[in-house]
PDB file of C-alpha atoms in Angstrom:
ATOM      1  CA  MET I 295     -49.920 -41.748  45.304  1.00  0.00           C
ATOM      2  CA  ARG I 296     -47.056 -39.270  43.307  1.00  0.00           C
ATOM      3  CA  ASP I 297     -47.051 -36.117  44.269  1.00  0.00           C
ATOM      4  CA  ARG I 298     -47.548 -34.888  40.623  1.00  0.00           C
ATOM      5  CA  LYS I 299     -46.879 -31.038  42.051  1.00  0.00           C
ATOM      6  CA  MET I 300     -43.170 -32.667  42.186  1.00  0.00           C
ATOM      7  CA  ASP I 301     -43.495 -33.945  38.990  1.00  0.00           C
ATOM      8  CA  GLY I 302     -44.619 -30.940  37.500  1.00  0.00           C
ATOM      9  CA  VAL I 303     -41.182 -28.676  39.303  1.00  0.00           C
ATOM     10  CA  ARG I 304     -39.004 -32.399  38.192  1.00  0.00           C
ATOM     11  CA  GLY I 305     -40.109 -31.267  34.894  1.00  0.00           C
ATOM     12  CA  ILE I 306     -39.735 -27.707  34.964  1.00  0.00           C
ATOM     13  CA  LEU I 307     -36.062 -28.235  36.183  1.00  0.00           C
ATOM     14  CA  VAL I 308     -34.823 -30.519  33.072  1.00  0.00           C
ATOM     15  CA  GLY I 309     -35.953 -28.390  30.506  1.00  0.00           C
ATOM     16  CA  GLY I 310     -34.293 -25.361  31.994  1.00  0.00           C
ATOM     17  CA  PHE I 311     -31.225 -27.583  32.540  1.00  0.00           C
ATOM     18  CA  CYS I 312     -31.414 -28.668  28.867  1.00  0.00           C
ATOM     19  CA  ALA I 313     -32.049 -24.987  27.304  1.00  0.00           C
ATOM     20  CA  PHE I 314     -28.453 -24.113  28.491  1.00  0.00           C
ATOM     21  CA  ALA I 315     -26.802 -28.112  28.042  1.00  0.00           C
ATOM     22  CA  ALA I 316     -25.345 -29.378  25.487  1.00  0.00           C
ATOM     23  CA  GLY I 317     -26.640 -32.925  23.967  1.00  0.00           C
ATOM     24  CA  CYS I 318     -29.887 -33.039  25.785  1.00  0.00           C
ATOM     25  CA  GLY I 319     -32.054 -35.058  23.975  1.00  0.00           C
ATOM     26  CA  GLU I 320     -31.198 -36.000  19.827  1.00  0.00           C
ATOM     27  CA  GLY I 321     -31.565 -32.668  17.430  1.00  0.00           C
ATOM     28  CA  VAL I 322     -30.195 -29.878  19.366  1.00  0.00           C
ATOM     29  CA  THR I 323     -27.428 -28.264  17.001  1.00  0.00           C
ATOM     30  CA  PRO I 324     -24.958 -26.223  19.039  1.00  0.00           C
ATOM     31  CA  PRO I 325     -25.008 -22.375  17.164  1.00  0.00           C
ATOM     32  CA  GLU I 326     -22.700 -22.162  14.283  1.00  0.00           C
ATOM     33  CA  PRO I 327     -19.919 -19.551  15.598  1.00  0.00           C
ATOM     34  CA  PRO I 328     -20.523 -15.619  14.847  1.00  0.00           C
ATOM     35  CA  PRO I 329     -18.598 -14.365  11.067  1.00  0.00           C
ATOM     36  CA  GLU I 330     -14.847 -12.914  11.420  1.00  0.00           C
ATOM     37  CA  PRO I 331     -16.544  -8.942  10.929  1.00  0.00           C
ATOM     38  CA  LEU I 332     -15.910  -7.992   7.612  1.00  0.00           C
ATOM     39  CA  ASN I 333     -12.623  -5.150   8.543  1.00  0.00           C
ATOM     40  CA  THR I 334     -10.947  -8.677   9.436  1.00  0.00           C
ATOM     41  CA  PRO I 335      -7.261  -8.198   7.959  1.00  0.00           C
ATOM     42  CA  LEU I 336      -6.248 -11.258   5.352  1.00  0.00           C
ATOM     43  CA  ALA I 337      -4.412 -13.400   7.414  1.00  0.00           C
ATOM     44  CA  ALA I 338      -0.229 -14.392   6.548  1.00  0.00           C
ATOM     45  CA  HIS I 339      -0.789 -16.836   4.155  1.00  0.00           C
ATOM     46  CA  GLU I 340      -3.872 -15.452   3.397  1.00  0.00           C
ATOM     47  CA  ALA I 341      -1.874 -12.713   1.881  1.00  0.00           C
ATOM     48  CA  VAL I 342       0.774 -15.176   0.420  1.00  0.00           C
ATOM     49  CA  ALA I 343      -2.307 -16.331  -1.521  1.00  0.00           C
ATOM     50  CA  MET I 344      -3.838 -14.074  -3.405  1.00  0.00           C
ATOM     51  CA  PHE I 345      -0.578 -12.557  -3.810  1.00  0.00           C
ATOM     52  CA  ASP I 346       0.943 -15.953  -6.312  1.00  0.00           C
ATOM     53  CA  GLY I 347      -2.756 -16.690  -7.055  1.00  0.00           C
ATOM     54  CA  LEU I 348      -2.175 -13.078  -8.822  1.00  0.00           C
ATOM     55  CA  ALA I 349       1.513 -13.606 -10.118  1.00  0.00           C
ATOM     56  CA  ALA I 350      -0.005 -16.540 -11.821  1.00  0.00           C
ATOM     57  CA  VAL I 351      -2.239 -14.202 -13.498  1.00  0.00           C
ATOM     58  CA  LEU I 352       0.435 -12.055 -14.728  1.00  0.00           C
ATOM     59  CA  ARG I 353       2.756 -15.443 -15.419  1.00  0.00           C
ATOM     60  CA  ASP I 354      -0.197 -16.125 -17.701  1.00  0.00           C
ATOM     61  CA  SER I 355       0.771 -16.102 -21.228  1.00  0.00           C
ATOM     62  CA  THR I 356      -2.301 -17.291 -22.523  1.00  0.00           C
ATOM     63  CA  ALA I 357      -4.699 -15.064 -20.740  1.00  0.00           C
ATOM     64  CA  PRO I 358      -6.967 -13.454 -23.510  1.00  0.00           C
ATOM     65  CA  VAL I 359      -5.562 -10.626 -24.146  1.00  0.00           C
ATOM     66  CA  MET I 360      -8.749  -7.755 -24.421  1.00  0.00           C
ATOM     67  CA  ARG I 361      -7.148  -4.873 -25.881  1.00  0.00           C
ATOM     68  CA  ILE I 362      -3.643  -3.588 -26.880  1.00  0.00           C
ATOM     69  CA  VAL I 363      -3.195   0.306 -27.216  1.00  0.00           C
ATOM     70  CA  GLY I 364       0.760   1.626 -27.427  1.00  0.00           C
ATOM     71  CA  ASP I 365       2.850  -0.960 -24.010  1.00  0.00           C
ATOM     72  CA  THR I 366      -0.715  -1.180 -22.309  1.00  0.00           C
ATOM     73  CA  VAL I 367      -2.723  -4.425 -22.387  1.00  0.00           C
ATOM     74  CA  VAL I 368      -5.188  -5.815 -20.872  1.00  0.00           C
ATOM     75  CA  SER I 369      -5.228  -9.114 -20.770  1.00  0.00           C
ATOM     76  CA  GLY I 370      -8.416 -11.003 -19.314  1.00  0.00           C
ATOM     77  CA  CYS I 371      -8.322 -12.744 -15.650  1.00  0.00           C
ATOM     78  CA  PRO I 372      -9.420 -16.321 -14.739  1.00  0.00           C
ATOM     79  CA  LEU I 373     -12.856 -16.386 -12.908  1.00  0.00           C
ATOM     80  CA  ALA I 374     -13.811 -12.673 -14.523  1.00  0.00           C
ATOM     81  CA  GLY I 375     -12.696  -9.438 -14.440  1.00  0.00           C
ATOM     82  CA  ARG I 376      -9.321  -7.898 -16.409  1.00  0.00           C
ATOM     83  CA  VAL I 377      -5.645  -6.719 -15.191  1.00  0.00           C
ATOM     84  CA  THR I 378      -3.641  -3.647 -17.331  1.00  0.00           C
ATOM     85  CA  ARG I 379      -0.879  -3.717 -17.973  1.00  0.00           C
ATOM     86  CA  TRP I 380       1.636  -1.028 -18.585  1.00  0.00           C
ATOM     87  CA  THR I 381       5.547  -2.413 -19.546  1.00  0.00           C
ATOM     88  CA  ARG I 382       8.475  -0.809 -20.500  1.00  0.00           C
ATOM     89  CA  ALA I 383      11.087  -3.170 -20.894  1.00  0.00           C
ATOM     90  CA  THR I 384      14.605  -1.992 -22.371  1.00  0.00           C
ATOM     91  CA  ALA I 385      17.978  -2.983 -22.796  1.00  0.00           C
ATOM     92  CA  GLU I 386      21.319  -2.004 -23.545  1.00  0.00           C
ATOM     93  CA  GLN I 387      25.410  -3.300 -23.754  1.00  0.00           C
ATOM     94  CA  VAL I 388      28.609  -1.270 -22.426  1.00  0.00           C
ATOM     95  CA  GLY I 389      31.112  -2.919 -22.804  1.00  0.00           C
ATOM     96  CA  ASP I 390      31.000  -6.010 -21.904  1.00  0.00           C
ATOM     97  CA  THR I 391      27.741  -5.267 -19.258  1.00  0.00           C
ATOM     98  CA  ILE I 392      24.482  -6.007 -20.312  1.00  0.00           C
ATOM     99  CA  ARG I 393      21.865  -3.552 -18.549  1.00  0.00           C
ATOM    100  CA  PHE I 394      17.859  -4.944 -18.656  1.00  0.00           C
ATOM    101  CA  ALA I 395      15.486  -2.856 -17.074  1.00  0.00           C
ATOM    102  CA  ILE I 396      12.110  -2.958 -17.062  1.00  0.00           C
ATOM    103  CA  ASP I 397       9.164  -0.907 -15.498  1.00  0.00           C
ATOM    104  CA  GLN I 398       6.061  -2.566 -15.370  1.00  0.00           C
ATOM    105  CA  THR I 399       2.311  -1.756 -13.311  1.00  0.00           C
ATOM    106  CA  ALA I 400      -0.449  -3.568 -13.573  1.00  0.00           C
ATOM    107  CA  VAL I 401      -3.525  -2.472 -12.748  1.00  0.00           C
ATOM    108  CA  PRO I 402      -6.593  -5.296 -11.756  1.00  0.00           C
ATOM    109  CA  ASP I 403      -9.688  -4.808 -11.904  1.00  0.00           C
ATOM    110  CA  GLY I 404     -12.872  -6.702 -11.424  1.00  0.00           C
ATOM    111  CA  CYS I 405     -10.067  -9.589 -11.254  1.00  0.00           C
ATOM    112  CA  ARG I 406     -11.873 -12.998  -9.401  1.00  0.00           C
ATOM    113  CA  LEU I 407      -8.592 -15.521  -8.874  1.00  0.00           C
ATOM    114  CA  SER I 408      -8.579 -18.923  -6.902  1.00  0.00           C
ATOM    115  CA  HIS I 409      -5.269 -19.492  -5.267  1.00  0.00           C
ATOM    116  CA  ALA I 410      -5.300 -22.095  -2.461  1.00  0.00           C
ATOM    117  CA  GLY I 411      -7.867 -23.478  -2.299  1.00  0.00           C
ATOM    118  CA  LEU I 412      -9.415 -19.280  -1.736  1.00  0.00           C
ATOM    119  CA  GLN I 413     -11.323 -17.340  -4.683  1.00  0.00           C
ATOM    120  CA  PHE I 414     -10.650 -13.560  -3.985  1.00  0.00           C
ATOM    121  CA  THR I 415     -11.724  -9.856  -6.339  1.00  0.00           C
ATOM    122  CA  VAL I 416      -8.636  -7.718  -6.713  1.00  0.00           C
ATOM    123  CA  ASP I 417      -8.629  -4.201  -7.629  1.00  0.00           C
ATOM    124  CA  GLY I 418      -6.604  -2.051  -7.425  1.00  0.00           C
ATOM    125  CA  PRO I 419      -6.280   2.189  -7.752  1.00  0.00           C
ATOM    126  CA  PRO I 420      -5.508   3.752 -10.941  1.00  0.00           C
ATOM    127  CA  SER I 421      -1.379   3.714  -9.662  1.00  0.00           C
ATOM    128  CA  GLY I 422      -1.174  -0.102  -8.539  1.00  0.00           C
ATOM    129  CA  ILE I 423       1.605  -2.513  -8.218  1.00  0.00           C
ATOM    130  CA  ARG I 424       5.004  -0.626 -10.200  1.00  0.00           C
ATOM    131  CA  ASP I 425       7.597  -3.709  -9.904  1.00  0.00           C
ATOM    132  CA  GLN I 426      10.456  -1.483 -11.041  1.00  0.00           C
ATOM    133  CA  THR I 427      13.534  -4.654 -11.794  1.00  0.00           C
ATOM    134  CA  THR I 428      17.050  -4.373 -13.125  1.00  0.00           C
ATOM    135  CA  ALA I 429      19.535  -6.749 -14.249  1.00  0.00           C
ATOM    136  CA  ASN I 430      23.113  -6.167 -14.484  1.00  0.00           C
ATOM    137  CA  LEU I 431      25.133  -8.368 -16.719  1.00  0.00           C
ATOM    138  CA  VAL I 432      27.799  -9.724 -17.711  1.00  0.00           C
ATOM    139  CA  THR I 433      29.072 -13.182 -19.584  1.00  0.00           C
ATOM    140  CA  VAL I 434      32.147 -14.704 -18.740  1.00  0.00           C
ATOM    141  CA  ALA I 435      33.981 -17.226 -20.770  1.00  0.00           C
ATOM    142  CA  ASN I 436      34.737 -21.103 -18.347  1.00  0.00           C
ATOM    143  CA  GLY I 437      37.035 -22.943 -20.982  1.00  0.00           C
ATOM    144  CA  LEU I 438      33.872 -24.095 -23.417  1.00  0.00           C
ATOM    145  CA  ASP I 439      30.729 -22.559 -21.626  1.00  0.00           C
ATOM    146  CA  PHE I 440      29.448 -19.262 -21.252  1.00  0.00           C
ATOM    147  CA  LEU I 441      29.630 -17.661 -16.334  1.00  0.00           C
ATOM    148  CA  ILE I 442      26.783 -15.270 -16.977  1.00  0.00           C
ATOM    149  CA  THR I 443      27.471 -13.065 -13.704  1.00  0.00           C
ATOM    150  CA  GLY I 444      26.381 -10.410 -13.227  1.00  0.00           C
ATOM    151  CA  GLU I 445      22.980  -8.583  -9.975  1.00  0.00           C
ATOM    152  CA  ILE I 446      19.688  -8.228 -10.104  1.00  0.00           C
ATOM    153  CA  VAL I 447      17.516  -5.248  -8.173  1.00  0.00           C
ATOM    154  CA  GLY I 448      14.350  -4.716  -8.114  1.00  0.00           C
ATOM    155  CA  THR I 449      10.934  -3.567  -5.856  1.00  0.00           C
ATOM    156  CA  LEU I 450       7.789  -4.066  -5.566  1.00  0.00           C
ATOM    157  CA  ARG I 451       5.626  -1.305  -5.226  1.00  0.00           C
ATOM    158  CA  GLY I 452       1.599  -0.246  -4.875  1.00  0.00           C
ATOM    159  CA  ARG I 453      -1.990  -1.526  -2.983  1.00  0.00           C
ATOM    160  CA  LEU I 454      -4.284  -3.715  -3.852  1.00  0.00           C
ATOM    161  CA  ASP I 455      -7.978  -3.638  -2.540  1.00  0.00           C
ATOM    162  CA  TRP I 456      -9.218  -7.089  -2.184  1.00  0.00           C
ATOM    163  CA  ARG I 457     -12.465  -9.179  -1.322  1.00  0.00           C
ATOM    164  CA  LEU I 458     -12.336 -12.924   0.087  1.00  0.00           C
ATOM    165  CA  ASP I 459     -15.791 -13.925   1.189  1.00  0.00           C
ATOM    166  CA  HIS I 460     -17.262 -11.904   2.907  1.00  0.00           C
ATOM    167  CA  ARG I 461     -14.901 -10.140   4.207  1.00  0.00           C
ATOM    168  CA  PHE I 462     -12.835  -6.373   2.094  1.00  0.00           C
ATOM    169  CA  GLY I 463      -9.793  -4.824   3.012  1.00  0.00           C
ATOM    170  CA  SER I 464      -7.391  -2.669   1.523  1.00  0.00           C
ATOM    171  CA  CYS I 465      -2.793  -4.880   0.428  1.00  0.00           C
ATOM    172  CA  ASP I 466      -0.188  -2.350   0.715  1.00  0.00           C
ATOM    173  CA  ILE I 467       3.227  -4.372  -0.883  1.00  0.00           C
ATOM    174  CA  ASP I 468       5.886  -2.735   0.080  1.00  0.00           C
ATOM    175  CA  LEU I 469       8.759  -5.914  -1.663  1.00  0.00           C
ATOM    176  CA  THR I 470      12.488  -5.771  -2.310  1.00  0.00           C
ATOM    177  CA  LEU I 471      14.714  -7.828  -4.357  1.00  0.00           C
ATOM    178  CA  SER I 472      17.310  -9.840  -2.030  1.00  0.00           C
ATOM    179  CA  GLY I 473      19.807 -11.847  -2.876  1.00  0.00           C
ATOM    180  CA  GLY I 474      21.074 -11.057  -6.463  1.00  0.00           C
ATOM    181  CA  GLU I 475      23.479  -8.890  -6.277  1.00  0.00           C
ATOM    182  CA  ASP I 476      25.404 -11.580  -7.052  1.00  0.00           C
ATOM    183  CA  LEU I 477      24.686 -14.479  -9.529  1.00  0.00           C
ATOM    184  CA  SER I 478      27.705 -15.499  -9.848  1.00  0.00           C
ATOM    185  CA  SER I 479      26.968 -17.607  -7.199  1.00  0.00           C
ATOM    186  CA  GLU I 480      23.900 -20.337  -6.580  1.00  0.00           C
ATOM    187  CA  THR I 481      22.037 -17.548  -4.235  1.00  0.00           C
ATOM    188  CA  GLN I 482      18.596 -17.998  -3.865  1.00  0.00           C
ATOM    189  CA  LEU I 483      16.650 -14.332  -4.640  1.00  0.00           C
ATOM    190  CA  PHE I 484      13.706 -14.010  -2.307  1.00  0.00           C
ATOM    191  CA  LEU I 485      10.801 -10.549  -2.331  1.00  0.00           C
ATOM    192  CA  VAL I 486      11.070  -8.999   1.407  1.00  0.00           C
ATOM    193  CA  GLY I 487       9.622  -6.297   3.241  1.00  0.00           C
ATOM    194  CA  THR I 488       6.088  -5.930   3.916  1.00  0.00           C
ATOM    195  CA  LEU I 489       2.438  -7.639   2.970  1.00  0.00           C
ATOM    196  CA  CYS I 490      -0.928  -7.441   3.891  1.00  0.00           C
ATOM    197  CA  GLY I 491       0.939  -5.526   6.787  1.00  0.00           C
ATOM    198  CA  HIS I 492       3.012  -9.480   7.302  1.00  0.00           C
ATOM    199  CA  GLU I 493       6.342  -9.999   7.492  1.00  0.00           C
ATOM    200  CA  VAL I 494       7.454 -11.985   4.742  1.00  0.00           C
ATOM    201  CA  ARG I 495      10.493 -13.542   2.844  1.00  0.00           C
ATOM    202  CA  LEU I 496       9.242 -14.874  -0.484  1.00  0.00           C
ATOM    203  CA  GLU I 497      11.302 -17.459  -3.402  1.00  0.00           C
ATOM    204  CA  VAL I 498      11.910 -15.446  -6.198  1.00  0.00           C
ATOM    205  CA  GLU I 499       9.655 -17.917  -7.671  1.00  0.00           C
ATOM    206  CA  SER I 500       6.369 -16.779  -6.604  1.00  0.00           C
ATOM    207  CA  GLU I 501       6.557 -13.027  -7.173  1.00  0.00           C
ATOM    208  CA  LEU I 502       5.851 -10.740  -9.738  1.00  0.00           C
ATOM    209  CA  LEU I 503       9.829  -9.683 -11.327  1.00  0.00           C
ATOM    210  CA  LEU I 504      11.117 -10.059 -14.364  1.00  0.00           C
ATOM    211  CA  THR I 505       7.710 -12.447 -14.983  1.00  0.00           C
ATOM    212  CA  GLU I 506       6.577 -13.372 -19.161  1.00  0.00           C
ATOM    213  CA  PRO I 507       4.309 -11.340 -20.339  1.00  0.00           C
ATOM    214  CA  PRO I 508       2.253 -11.934 -22.799  1.00  0.00           C
ATOM    215  CA  GLU I 509       2.839 -12.244 -26.640  1.00  0.00           C
ATOM    216  CA  ALA I 510       2.275  -9.391 -28.025  1.00  0.00           C
ATOM    217  CA  MET I 511       4.236  -8.072 -25.282  1.00  0.00           C
ATOM    218  CA  ARG I 512       7.409  -9.383 -25.578  1.00  0.00           C
ATOM    219  CA  ALA I 513      10.145  -7.294 -27.471  1.00  0.00           C
ATOM    220  CA  PRO I 514      12.701  -9.083 -29.756  1.00  0.00           C
ATOM    221  CA  HIS I 515      15.999  -7.871 -27.372  1.00  0.00           C
ATOM    222  CA  PHE I 516      13.935  -9.005 -23.938  1.00  0.00           C
ATOM    223  CA  HIS I 517      12.846 -12.571 -24.877  1.00  0.00           C
ATOM    224  CA  GLY I 518      15.765 -14.419 -24.011  1.00  0.00           C
ATOM    225  CA  PHE I 519      15.951 -12.401 -20.745  1.00  0.00           C
ATOM    226  CA  MET I 520      12.935 -12.335 -20.006  1.00  0.00           C
ATOM    227  CA  ASN I 521      12.137 -16.458 -20.362  1.00  0.00           C
ATOM    228  CA  GLY I 522      15.724 -17.650 -19.003  1.00  0.00           C
ATOM    229  CA  ASP I 523      17.156 -18.999 -15.921  1.00  0.00           C
ATOM    230  CA  ARG I 524      17.400 -16.408 -13.379  1.00  0.00           C
ATOM    231  CA  ARG I 525      19.229 -17.931 -11.415  1.00  0.00           C
ATOM    232  CA  GLN I 526      22.297 -18.960 -13.729  1.00  0.00           C
ATOM    233  CA  GLY I 527      25.357 -18.598 -12.438  1.00  0.00           C
TER     234      GLY I 527
END
């Protein structure tokens, strides 16, 4: 006759082992990993995705314009919210040099956007993100063609408040345009500096500098430059 007491002990031991060992029996689901802390900073790829997504919003000339007051334009964001942009663009010619300058501040307000598979909600303080860029261009005759030489210098600075899933935080931006000192060569332009605490080097196509403004903001004297190839040389 089997010892029922021993069978009971074996059952307790097996049951206890199953409580700690994964896969003992069917239908056992391993626990989900704990969520990231709410204040986890953006990883480098997340910071670049947010930056590129906002750049795309500012470049979108088809974005619905909600209000125009002087040099200030308020336009809608793709999913929700808005972005207010103040722009001052000037152009002057001294001798054979044409100097273009743009001073632009963008302030997102509950701006929801999606980029690289991530969905962000972006806000900004009143100071927003400020883009100050100057181009000194010289047109030189080159046979039957004209060669544009010169330089582009600029900075992009400010701060954004962001939300990604359950996480939220702030992102300081301090970028300088690099590679624009000599437009007579095929030098690639980059934005170099810090983005959300990460050292970055971004190709100029991913930046907010010299972006095409909404139709209502275009000045006739600035139209050609804003829509031109920034890597002419």
